[in-house]
């Protein structure tokens, strides 16, 4: 009856705010000179305070002051001296400046629970903005790319285009810049099917970072779950950012590329008991936040940020689900990657696989039709939940990342797990009926080393963060190839380039959904910084002035992506089945594993702790799937050869029952070499630390008959 937030109907605006604890609520309207007019919210139904004010127009700035009990020991923090953001604000203007007025306590006595800070925060905080929701979407449609056909590109709105000379200077680092034709064309040519944007919900630039001359670059500090971040707008902050974001989505959809948002519903920017009061704290602290049992002054924290949203509160759940629906229905996004998603399933202490949040997502007619991706861990007890999410979810596979890094730096006893990760991690997902697409495979992401830095540094180099290099992960499973940092030694440079090609080949020929960290395809470096969350500068931005080696890597990665997408056996919907007990020697399974002699691997081969090589046959004639037209899929056969050993290895190709003629299509040791032809049982050399991909010379006869 009274939709939460500010709703413009052409004649005026309806304002509605939930607060169960409030005794009085004032709507605060601001003119262009920041003069404040307070209007008492006179209507109340079911703890929703609401007013309709005729004549107001989009662009109107507003906030709330909530009167009620201030008793931190009981989790009550109402303070009418603080101007509060509307939790349902569709646009937000400005940012905070760290002034003492933003806090509910006095800096001189932060532990005092009775001395309420009565400074007015209006001049130092953000303001909500009324927006006009009308936008001409034309015939915009969700691309609806099948999961198994997806290739995800993790990107940062600012970092993607801030140094891109092809983008006009006035729109670099903005939604408009990301939607510029040359940027979209670049991603299309690369072969990307979905762009996953790091947080664009309105976030707070932390005052402690501002004091150090830094800023919150990554954006995992949300305060507005309905508002596109205003600093990424080239057109304005009074609603213009909404239309600019919509135009960006529309442009990507026109190109057939999906837009996925990295969303942070596990906590807010208000932090712990010493954090600022910006919105939820002052509106209804106990309804939105999980407080410590028997100590409601403090916040239960499984996120490492100071607070966690209360996932058993119907009001917190409503906020999250209303937000998700809004971004699908009004902003037309195609999916979400949920940051620290294990927190969303914590109704009580433990991670609950039957939580209300999962139930809502599963049955909601809007949210359930887009792609949900979990970061399946948080910092709480039992928080590592890879493989533990419901069947409709995909997950960032952290075990894939770790295993592939270990394999290519020749760590012992990695081959069996490497084989499982390559085939879609059936050990994690198949037991509960999930498919390979449950696994979002990645080797690098925003959090950690870039691909270039992964092969260039053994140690983190985070001095620019101003924390004495104490921040960030110390165990990176990286290998610098013999020299720490930049070098001109030819052998080291060549090995690093080959290692990047090896890892890209592994990623793009693994079953599951591959995700590329933006800029890795052009060997982006962060100079060894593995925690660049506060580096809104050239440390984090992608430099598009490419040298020849970077151009070569870009061409190589694009070739791999298109190979993957063109061949269904390289991105199957179902798990492979191997040789089963009772199969005769004439049986050719969907996948076969060989050692370097061309013999089928036995248990001794798999248990060899120092086995760093394997040859894999993929059967293109046995794909238990149909195409869009209901016809049986048939593809070329493939042979994948992995050699993570420091010496070359001679591989004998399988006998002719697996295929008579083979064409070498990928060689990471010689990426620009000729596509040589080989026959069955021919001996081929895999150079040290290299990958080879061979394809059968022609499609099976069955394929020729179908078309």
XYZ file of C-alpha atoms in Angstrom:
707
model
C 0.000 0.000 0.000
C 2.816 2.354 0.843
C 5.898 1.403 -1.184
C 9.025 2.090 0.832
C 11.250 4.876 -0.413
C 10.374 7.980 -2.432
C 7.829 7.314 -5.209
C 7.220 10.030 -7.835
C 3.864 9.806 -9.628
C 4.002 12.900 -11.847
C 2.154 15.156 -9.418
C 4.119 14.690 -6.236
C 6.134 12.265 -4.156
C 5.129 9.674 -1.579
C 7.699 9.067 1.130
C 7.654 5.918 3.246
C 10.102 4.706 5.893
C 10.046 1.624 8.108
C 10.943 2.046 11.773
C 9.472 -0.012 14.571
C 11.401 1.790 17.293
C 10.681 5.407 16.195
C 8.482 7.666 18.303
C 8.552 10.477 15.729
C 9.965 10.840 12.204
C 10.756 14.028 10.282
C 11.200 14.207 6.535
C 13.934 16.745 5.731
C 13.802 18.503 2.354
C 16.784 20.487 1.018
C 16.779 23.279 -1.566
C 19.684 24.184 -3.862
C 21.231 26.324 -1.122
C 21.057 23.414 1.367
C 18.342 25.112 3.382
C 16.447 22.433 5.302
C 12.678 22.161 5.670
C 11.391 19.580 8.140
C 8.033 17.899 7.631
C 6.559 15.651 10.326
C 5.590 12.188 9.057
C 2.001 12.169 10.252
C 0.814 8.874 8.808
C 1.807 5.494 10.211
C 0.702 1.972 9.327
C 2.417 -1.244 10.463
C 5.518 0.700 11.509
C 5.758 2.390 8.115
C 5.865 6.176 8.435
C 4.618 7.911 5.310
C 3.572 11.209 3.765
C 2.539 12.374 0.315
C 3.786 15.818 -0.690
C 2.318 17.290 -3.881
C 4.402 19.374 -6.242
C 7.787 17.836 -5.539
C 9.853 16.875 -8.569
C 12.639 14.413 -9.377
C 15.984 15.760 -8.237
C 14.569 16.755 -4.832
C 17.100 15.987 -2.075
C 15.898 14.638 1.237
C 16.721 12.687 4.377
C 15.148 11.638 7.678
C 15.502 12.411 11.354
C 14.261 9.696 13.660
C 13.259 10.391 17.273
C 13.262 7.548 19.763
C 15.230 5.879 22.544
C 19.022 6.172 22.701
C 20.247 3.276 24.818
C 23.222 1.472 23.191
C 23.258 -1.200 25.900
C 19.857 -2.326 24.627
C 20.789 -1.854 20.963
C 18.775 1.361 20.617
C 20.555 4.235 18.858
C 17.976 6.832 17.741
C 19.521 10.288 17.405
C 17.520 13.021 15.628
C 20.644 15.165 15.289
C 21.820 12.848 12.523
C 20.440 13.224 9.009
C 19.755 9.709 7.781
C 19.703 8.260 4.292
C 16.570 6.556 3.039
C 17.408 2.799 2.893
C 15.328 2.698 -0.318
C 16.877 5.799 -1.935
C 17.206 5.272 -5.705
C 19.925 7.920 -5.972
C 22.307 9.502 -3.478
C 24.247 12.769 -3.667
C 27.645 13.424 -2.110
C 29.783 11.460 0.326
C 30.853 11.759 3.956
C 33.836 13.727 5.209
C 34.642 12.066 8.546
C 33.396 14.950 10.701
C 32.647 14.202 14.356
C 28.980 15.050 13.782
C 28.566 11.803 11.818
C 29.048 9.759 14.954
C 26.703 9.114 17.863
C 29.488 9.410 20.454
C 32.101 12.051 21.264
C 35.638 11.427 20.024
C 37.034 12.332 23.451
C 34.971 9.608 25.148
C 34.095 6.912 22.577
C 33.258 4.334 25.235
C 30.685 6.480 27.006
C 27.246 5.026 26.424
C 25.264 7.867 27.932
C 26.879 10.934 26.334
C 25.009 11.197 23.015
C 26.700 13.309 20.341
C 24.216 16.074 19.502
C 26.082 17.716 16.615
C 24.020 18.061 13.429
C 25.415 15.920 10.605
C 23.433 17.384 7.686
C 26.342 19.391 6.262
C 28.738 16.432 6.380
C 26.743 13.485 5.109
C 25.047 12.247 1.933
C 21.524 13.089 0.846
C 18.877 10.901 -0.777
C 17.458 12.022 -4.124
C 13.992 11.571 -5.664
C 14.226 10.028 -9.144
C 11.941 9.631 -12.118
C 11.871 5.929 -12.871
C 10.792 6.383 -16.514
C 13.373 5.240 -19.047
C 12.960 4.280 -22.670
C 14.227 0.704 -22.720
C 12.935 0.163 -26.228
C 13.020 -3.557 -27.030
C 15.734 -4.354 -24.476
C 15.897 -8.034 -23.537
C 18.043 -10.104 -21.208
C 20.569 -11.966 -23.414
C 19.901 -15.134 -21.359
C 23.245 -16.712 -22.190
C 23.198 -20.380 -21.110
C 25.423 -21.003 -18.108
C 27.699 -23.412 -19.951
C 28.208 -20.896 -22.789
C 29.268 -18.142 -20.377
C 32.660 -16.478 -20.115
C 32.729 -13.893 -17.322
C 34.955 -10.815 -17.221
C 35.368 -9.207 -13.793
C 35.752 -5.456 -14.280
C 35.893 -2.221 -12.319
C 33.895 0.718 -13.701
C 36.667 3.221 -13.092
C 39.663 0.973 -13.607
C 38.466 -0.364 -16.949
C 38.433 2.961 -18.792
C 40.304 5.593 -16.771
C 43.445 5.140 -18.901
C 41.697 4.182 -22.133
C 42.697 6.752 -24.760
C 39.927 5.571 -27.104
C 37.314 6.807 -24.620
C 36.551 10.565 -24.498
C 38.279 12.128 -21.456
C 35.064 13.465 -19.911
C 33.502 10.003 -19.561
C 36.502 7.875 -18.611
C 35.960 5.926 -15.399
C 32.169 6.185 -15.612
C 29.152 4.131 -16.637
C 29.119 6.050 -19.918
C 32.799 5.237 -20.451
C 32.170 1.550 -19.882
C 29.357 1.707 -22.438
C 31.501 3.455 -25.065
C 31.363 1.513 -28.374
C 35.099 0.755 -28.508
C 35.007 -0.785 -25.007
C 32.053 -3.027 -25.821
C 33.618 -3.973 -29.151
C 36.824 -4.932 -27.345
C 34.935 -7.336 -25.071
C 32.953 -8.762 -27.995
C 36.141 -9.403 -29.954
C 37.713 -11.015 -26.895
C 34.718 -13.373 -26.673
C 33.268 -12.268 -23.345
C 29.595 -13.113 -22.719
C 29.119 -11.392 -19.331
C 30.747 -8.466 -17.565
C 30.760 -8.737 -13.777
C 31.033 -5.285 -12.248
C 32.693 -4.793 -8.912
C 30.355 -2.998 -6.468
C 28.330 -0.174 -7.974
C 25.799 0.147 -5.159
C 26.373 3.489 -3.442
C 29.306 3.019 -1.105
C 31.176 5.161 1.405
C 34.702 6.431 0.961
C 36.101 5.686 4.406
C 37.382 8.695 6.327
C 40.457 6.812 7.620
C 41.492 6.211 4.004
C 40.816 9.824 3.048
C 43.137 10.938 5.848
C 45.943 8.874 4.264
C 45.292 10.290 0.784
C 43.701 7.002 -0.305
C 40.129 5.946 -1.081
C 37.852 2.927 -1.064
C 38.477 1.761 -4.628
C 36.862 -1.670 -4.601
C 33.610 -0.412 -3.107
C 32.796 -3.213 -0.642
C 31.304 -0.686 1.759
C 27.679 -0.278 0.682
C 25.262 2.224 2.190
C 22.639 2.442 -0.594
C 21.318 -0.872 -1.913
C 19.131 0.735 -4.592
C 21.390 3.570 -5.766
C 24.125 3.385 -8.445
C 27.352 4.823 -7.059
C 27.384 8.547 -7.808
C 31.149 8.892 -8.371
C 30.859 6.683 -11.487
C 28.441 9.101 -13.152
C 29.591 11.544 -15.811
C 26.232 13.318 -15.969
C 25.349 14.256 -12.371
C 24.306 12.987 -8.936
C 20.656 13.999 -8.734
C 19.218 11.019 -10.540
C 21.338 11.315 -13.671
C 23.455 8.375 -12.491
C 20.376 6.130 -12.699
C 19.730 6.827 -16.369
C 23.436 6.616 -17.172
C 23.591 3.164 -15.610
C 20.481 2.045 -17.499
C 21.956 3.295 -20.777
C 25.082 1.252 -20.074
C 23.074 -1.938 -19.469
C 21.031 -1.301 -22.603
C 24.222 -0.924 -24.669
C 25.658 -4.193 -23.356
C 22.437 -6.056 -23.991
C 22.380 -4.739 -27.542
C 25.809 -6.344 -27.969
C 24.580 -9.633 -26.477
C 26.621 -9.258 -23.277
C 25.113 -9.793 -19.835
C 25.685 -7.469 -16.883
C 26.283 -9.116 -13.498
C 26.632 -7.062 -10.308
C 28.960 -7.835 -7.421
C 26.674 -7.058 -4.471
C 27.395 -6.627 -0.766
C 24.320 -7.551 1.254
C 26.237 -9.004 4.188
C 27.087 -5.709 5.933
C 26.884 -1.915 5.553
C 29.281 1.010 5.718
C 28.142 1.969 9.213
C 30.692 -0.395 10.784
C 30.734 -1.355 14.448
C 29.760 0.596 17.566
C 32.405 3.174 16.714
C 31.295 3.590 13.111
C 29.281 6.521 11.724
C 25.503 6.850 11.889
C 24.378 7.246 8.299
C 21.118 5.338 7.886
C 20.113 1.967 9.385
C 21.689 2.539 12.803
C 19.550 5.548 13.503
C 16.377 4.247 11.822
C 16.038 0.886 13.575
C 19.333 -0.584 14.702
C 17.954 -3.875 16.046
C 15.786 -4.559 12.991
C 18.673 -4.356 10.513
C 21.820 -5.471 12.345
C 22.809 -8.624 14.155
C 23.879 -7.651 17.671
C 25.953 -9.693 20.073
C 23.804 -11.787 22.393
C 23.835 -10.398 25.934
C 25.864 -7.379 24.753
C 23.697 -5.410 22.358
C 26.064 -2.471 22.348
C 28.298 -4.456 20.027
C 27.727 -5.928 16.569
C 28.087 -9.585 15.554
C 30.735 -9.556 12.837
C 31.372 -12.401 10.383
C 32.488 -10.066 7.600
C 35.530 -8.352 9.070
C 33.901 -4.973 8.512
C 32.330 -4.377 11.895
C 28.741 -5.531 11.374
C 26.502 -8.111 9.721
C 22.913 -7.699 8.577
C 20.357 -9.631 10.621
C 19.321 -12.383 8.226
C 16.500 -13.649 10.437
C 14.845 -10.220 10.473
C 11.932 -9.950 8.014
C 12.775 -6.284 7.490
C 16.408 -6.937 6.585
C 15.306 -9.761 4.283
C 12.708 -7.500 2.694
C 15.324 -4.817 2.087
C 17.621 -7.296 0.346
C 14.961 -8.980 -1.769
C 13.321 -5.669 -2.718
C 16.735 -4.441 -3.800
C 17.445 -7.544 -5.886
C 14.072 -7.312 -7.601
C 14.626 -3.616 -8.286
C 17.936 -4.227 -10.031
C 16.366 -6.909 -12.212
C 13.058 -5.217 -13.060
C 14.083 -1.551 -13.191
C 17.796 -1.737 -14.033
C 17.657 -4.904 -16.186
C 20.753 -6.605 -14.758
C 21.281 -10.296 -15.490
C 22.730 -11.720 -12.310
C 24.467 -11.135 -9.012
C 27.696 -12.226 -7.398
C 27.074 -12.222 -3.650
C 30.043 -11.064 -1.598
C 30.744 -13.231 1.487
C 27.566 -15.145 0.709
C 27.951 -17.505 3.666
C 26.916 -14.587 5.913
C 23.584 -14.403 4.092
C 22.842 -17.935 5.259
C 23.625 -17.262 8.936
C 20.228 -17.011 10.561
C 21.829 -18.012 13.836
C 25.443 -18.976 14.500
C 26.043 -21.561 11.818
C 25.703 -21.333 8.053
C 22.195 -22.695 7.393
C 21.704 -24.288 3.986
C 17.951 -24.058 4.551
C 18.021 -20.365 5.426
C 15.176 -17.990 4.662
C 17.384 -16.096 2.235
C 17.977 -19.139 0.044
C 14.280 -19.996 0.189
C 13.324 -16.508 -0.973
C 15.804 -16.487 -3.864
C 14.717 -19.979 -4.946
C 11.002 -19.238 -5.140
C 10.964 -15.569 -6.108
C 9.599 -15.222 -9.663
C 11.918 -12.294 -10.435
C 15.178 -13.079 -8.649
C 15.155 -16.782 -9.542
C 15.281 -16.089 -13.272
C 18.703 -14.420 -13.210
C 22.122 -15.860 -12.398
C 23.067 -16.121 -8.685
C 26.784 -16.574 -7.963
C 28.099 -17.024 -4.424
C 31.414 -16.129 -2.911
C 30.958 -19.208 -0.711
C 32.815 -18.141 2.403
C 32.972 -15.535 5.144
C 35.139 -14.987 8.242
C 32.834 -16.696 10.726
C 32.967 -20.200 12.129
C 32.257 -22.793 9.438
C 32.301 -20.045 6.845
C 34.132 -21.949 4.052
C 31.218 -23.422 2.122
C 32.570 -24.260 -1.352
C 30.158 -26.864 -2.743
C 27.550 -26.143 -0.086
C 25.113 -23.824 -1.854
C 21.702 -24.757 -3.346
C 21.429 -26.344 -6.773
C 20.403 -23.173 -8.604
C 23.565 -21.326 -7.524
C 27.013 -21.138 -9.042
C 30.008 -20.567 -6.778
C 33.427 -19.008 -6.965
C 35.558 -22.131 -6.717
C 38.432 -21.184 -4.446
C 39.751 -24.743 -4.514
C 40.081 -24.488 -8.318
C 42.189 -21.317 -7.936
C 44.490 -22.865 -5.355
C 44.939 -26.154 -7.179
C 45.762 -24.662 -10.597
C 48.290 -22.297 -9.035
C 49.921 -25.202 -7.212
C 50.009 -27.439 -10.297
C 51.807 -24.927 -12.496
C 54.411 -24.253 -9.812
C 55.005 -28.017 -9.638
C 53.807 -28.700 -6.122
C 53.754 -32.409 -5.212
C 50.550 -34.481 -5.035
C 48.483 -32.032 -7.054
C 47.692 -34.155 -10.116
C 44.584 -36.013 -8.821
C 42.925 -32.839 -7.579
C 44.011 -30.976 -10.707
C 42.211 -33.583 -12.813
C 39.042 -33.132 -10.774
C 39.146 -29.328 -11.039
C 39.764 -29.554 -14.785
C 36.682 -31.724 -15.239
C 34.318 -29.398 -13.346
C 34.912 -30.420 -9.697
C 32.403 -33.255 -9.576
C 33.705 -34.115 -6.096
C 32.254 -30.796 -4.874
C 29.051 -30.529 -6.866
C 27.822 -33.811 -8.343
C 26.692 -35.378 -5.067
C 23.711 -33.024 -4.751
C 22.715 -33.137 -8.394
C 24.548 -30.046 -9.573
C 26.298 -29.649 -12.927
C 29.762 -28.373 -13.921
C 28.368 -24.838 -14.229
C 28.054 -24.766 -10.445
C 31.784 -24.052 -10.539
C 32.901 -20.540 -11.487
C 36.543 -21.236 -12.242
C 39.081 -18.518 -11.663
C 42.808 -18.256 -11.069
C 42.897 -14.563 -10.232
C 40.299 -12.022 -9.116
C 40.267 -8.466 -7.790
C 41.365 -9.735 -4.360
C 44.953 -10.937 -4.759
C 47.673 -10.882 -7.381
C 46.936 -10.222 -11.031
C 47.957 -12.992 -13.452
C 51.121 -11.067 -14.346
C 52.012 -10.559 -10.681
C 51.268 -14.218 -9.916
C 54.245 -15.210 -12.075
C 56.423 -12.226 -11.096
C 56.327 -12.057 -7.287
C 56.791 -14.515 -4.454
C 55.925 -11.910 -1.843
C 53.255 -9.212 -1.570
C 54.351 -5.597 -1.947
C 51.562 -3.575 -0.349
C 53.574 -0.626 0.990
C 51.455 1.866 -0.952
C 48.485 0.927 1.284
C 50.132 2.604 4.258
C 49.871 -0.410 6.570
C 53.533 -1.442 6.624
C 52.873 -4.329 4.208
C 50.927 -6.132 6.948
C 47.646 -6.228 5.011
C 46.710 -8.753 2.362
C 47.264 -12.488 2.098
C 50.845 -13.738 2.610
C 50.350 -17.213 1.108
C 49.650 -16.487 -2.553
C 50.734 -19.770 -4.146
C 52.705 -17.623 -6.565
C 56.093 -18.198 -8.211
C 58.295 -15.412 -9.541
C 60.160 -17.698 -11.967
C 63.475 -16.909 -10.292
C 63.467 -13.124 -9.982
C 61.313 -10.963 -7.701
C 59.532 -8.230 -9.651
C 60.259 -6.683 -13.053
C 63.192 -8.044 -15.032
C 64.691 -7.954 -18.535
C 66.366 -11.377 -18.277
C 65.097 -13.049 -21.480
C 64.676 -16.578 -20.065
C 62.703 -15.327 -17.053
C 60.504 -13.075 -19.188
C 59.771 -15.931 -21.599
C 58.953 -18.338 -18.763
C 56.579 -15.848 -17.152
C 54.762 -15.283 -20.448
C 54.505 -19.060 -20.957
C 53.168 -19.573 -17.425
C 50.437 -17.012 -18.071
C 49.521 -18.826 -21.282
C 49.487 -22.116 -19.351
C 47.088 -20.815 -16.763
C 44.804 -19.177 -19.303
C 44.720 -22.442 -21.269
C 43.848 -24.388 -18.137
C 41.123 -21.917 -17.202
C 39.476 -21.805 -20.612
C 39.602 -25.544 -21.286
C 38.234 -26.536 -17.867
C 34.619 -27.596 -17.463
C 32.556 -25.008 -15.603
C 32.254 -21.252 -16.062
C 35.555 -19.412 -16.603
C 36.051 -15.970 -15.069
C 38.838 -13.664 -16.202
C 40.039 -10.864 -13.950
C 39.861 -7.692 -16.014
C 43.219 -6.707 -17.480
C 44.830 -10.124 -17.062
C 44.434 -10.718 -20.782
C 46.861 -7.803 -21.351
C 49.198 -8.749 -18.467
C 48.071 -5.974 -16.128
C 50.337 -5.495 -13.107
C 49.678 -4.003 -9.668
C 53.432 -3.950 -8.946
C 53.066 -6.820 -6.505
C 50.183 -5.295 -4.533
C 47.763 -8.101 -3.683
C 45.283 -5.957 -1.751
C 44.739 -2.865 -3.891
C 41.366 -2.054 -2.292
C 42.423 1.522 -1.611
C 44.395 2.266 -4.771
C 42.211 4.384 -7.044
C 45.177 5.143 -9.261
C 47.463 3.580 -11.841
C 48.314 0.703 -9.512
C 44.790 -0.646 -10.091
C 43.750 0.876 -13.407
C 44.313 -1.036 -16.635
C 46.904 0.571 -18.905
C 45.805 0.110 -22.526
C 49.096 1.288 -24.075
C 50.142 -2.243 -24.961
C 53.568 -3.460 -25.986
C 54.020 -6.338 -28.418
C 54.084 -9.071 -25.764
C 50.818 -7.761 -24.284
C 49.192 -7.716 -27.730
C 50.364 -11.278 -28.279
C 48.828 -12.416 -24.991
C 45.557 -10.681 -25.867
C 45.396 -12.488 -29.230
C 46.210 -15.780 -27.519
C 43.481 -15.425 -24.880
C 40.909 -14.411 -27.494
C 41.822 -17.465 -29.565
C 41.298 -19.737 -26.553
C 37.917 -18.212 -25.678
C 36.606 -18.615 -29.208
C 37.927 -22.194 -29.396
C 36.064 -22.966 -26.189
C 32.793 -21.418 -27.345
C 32.942 -23.078 -30.781
C 33.367 -26.604 -29.409
C 30.696 -28.084 -27.121
C 32.990 -30.835 -25.790
C 35.147 -28.101 -24.226
C 32.204 -26.669 -22.252
C 29.760 -29.485 -21.609
C 26.582 -29.143 -19.584
C 27.086 -32.492 -17.841
C 30.043 -34.127 -16.143
C 32.191 -36.511 -18.143
C 31.940 -40.200 -17.380
C 35.177 -42.158 -17.629
C 36.032 -45.795 -18.115
C 33.877 -47.978 -15.885
C 34.475 -51.422 -14.427
C 33.622 -54.075 -16.983
C 34.280 -51.902 -20.049
C 36.213 -53.829 -22.664
C 39.353 -52.561 -24.368
C 37.325 -51.599 -27.452
C 35.180 -49.195 -25.400
C 36.032 -45.525 -25.896
C 34.773 -43.526 -22.916
C 33.832 -39.859 -22.826
C 37.203 -39.049 -21.280
C 40.406 -41.076 -21.088
C 43.548 -40.378 -19.050
C 46.988 -41.318 -20.409
C 50.540 -41.113 -19.168
C 53.331 -39.882 -21.404
C 53.790 -43.342 -22.978
C 50.252 -43.344 -24.309
C 49.155 -45.962 -21.749
C 45.940 -45.564 -19.782
C 46.790 -44.315 -16.307
C 46.501 -46.729 -13.393
C 46.408 -46.189 -9.634
C 50.193 -46.109 -9.390
C 50.277 -43.255 -11.883
C 47.681 -41.286 -9.931
C 49.393 -41.870 -6.581
C 52.805 -40.707 -7.805
C 53.395 -37.615 -5.692
C 55.804 -36.181 -8.227
C 53.591 -36.621 -11.296
C 53.413 -33.271 -13.035
C 52.142 -34.320 -16.443
C 49.065 -35.910 -17.978
C 47.462 -36.476 -21.402
C 43.657 -36.342 -21.651
C 41.421 -37.531 -24.482
C 37.982 -35.885 -24.848
C 35.455 -37.802 -26.938
C 33.491 -35.462 -29.179
C 31.267 -38.289 -30.454
C 29.839 -39.065 -27.018
C 28.208 -35.878 -25.738
C 24.940 -36.781 -23.946
C 23.338 -33.479 -24.836
C 21.285 -31.994 -27.652
C 21.619 -28.638 -29.355
C 18.967 -25.902 -29.547
C 17.202 -27.850 -32.287
C 17.051 -31.117 -30.352
C 19.768 -32.807 -32.429
C 22.499 -34.815 -30.815
C 25.679 -32.804 -30.313
C 28.791 -34.117 -31.999
C 32.152 -32.407 -31.940
C 35.797 -32.919 -32.807
C 37.836 -35.057 -30.449
C 40.554 -33.311 -28.445
C 43.787 -34.247 -26.717
C 45.015 -32.031 -23.889
C 48.642 -32.414 -22.789
C 49.822 -30.783 -19.553
C 53.490 -30.717 -18.586
C 54.257 -28.816 -15.384
C 57.699 -30.464 -15.135
C 60.874 -28.404 -15.420
C 62.058 -30.646 -18.271
C 60.570 -31.513 -21.681
C 58.551 -34.742 -21.859
C 57.951 -36.918 -24.920
C 54.300 -37.935 -25.230
C 53.164 -40.840 -27.402
C 49.735 -40.067 -28.841
C 46.969 -42.682 -28.301
C 46.491 -45.472 -30.824
C 44.297 -44.994 -33.849
C 41.048 -46.210 -32.269
C 40.992 -42.789 -30.545
C 41.708 -41.000 -33.802
C 44.052 -41.303 -36.756
C 44.977 -37.712 -37.499
C 45.472 -34.780 -35.146
C 46.144 -31.087 -35.602
C 48.106 -29.073 -33.054
C 46.009 -25.947 -32.382
C 47.552 -24.615 -29.141
C 51.157 -24.764 -27.962
C 51.971 -22.450 -25.064
C 55.721 -22.908 -25.680
C 55.409 -21.752 -29.278
C 52.066 -19.911 -29.471
C 52.686 -18.485 -32.941
C 54.028 -21.699 -34.416
C 52.401 -23.585 -37.303
C 49.396 -25.835 -36.680
C 51.268 -29.071 -37.320
C 49.595 -32.372 -38.139
C 50.269 -35.651 -36.323
C 49.128 -39.251 -36.650
C 48.153 -41.792 -34.033
C 51.006 -43.070 -31.836
C 53.272 -40.288 -33.040
C 55.690 -38.942 -30.436
C 55.236 -35.263 -29.651
C 57.390 -33.167 -27.345
C 55.784 -31.039 -24.654
C 58.413 -28.551 -23.648
C 59.040 -27.795 -19.984
C 56.083 -26.119 -18.298
C 53.844 -26.083 -21.330
C 50.399 -27.068 -22.570
C 49.380 -28.591 -25.910
C 45.914 -28.911 -27.435
C 45.355 -31.208 -30.390
C 42.104 -31.501 -32.331
C 40.949 -34.349 -34.542
C 41.495 -33.506 -38.179
C 37.806 -33.684 -39.084
C 34.410 -33.965 -37.483
C 33.025 -37.447 -36.937
C 30.927 -38.912 -39.725
C 27.763 -38.553 -37.659
C 28.165 -34.784 -37.627
C 28.468 -34.688 -41.375
C 25.203 -36.592 -41.717
C 23.300 -34.262 -39.438
C 23.996 -31.143 -41.457
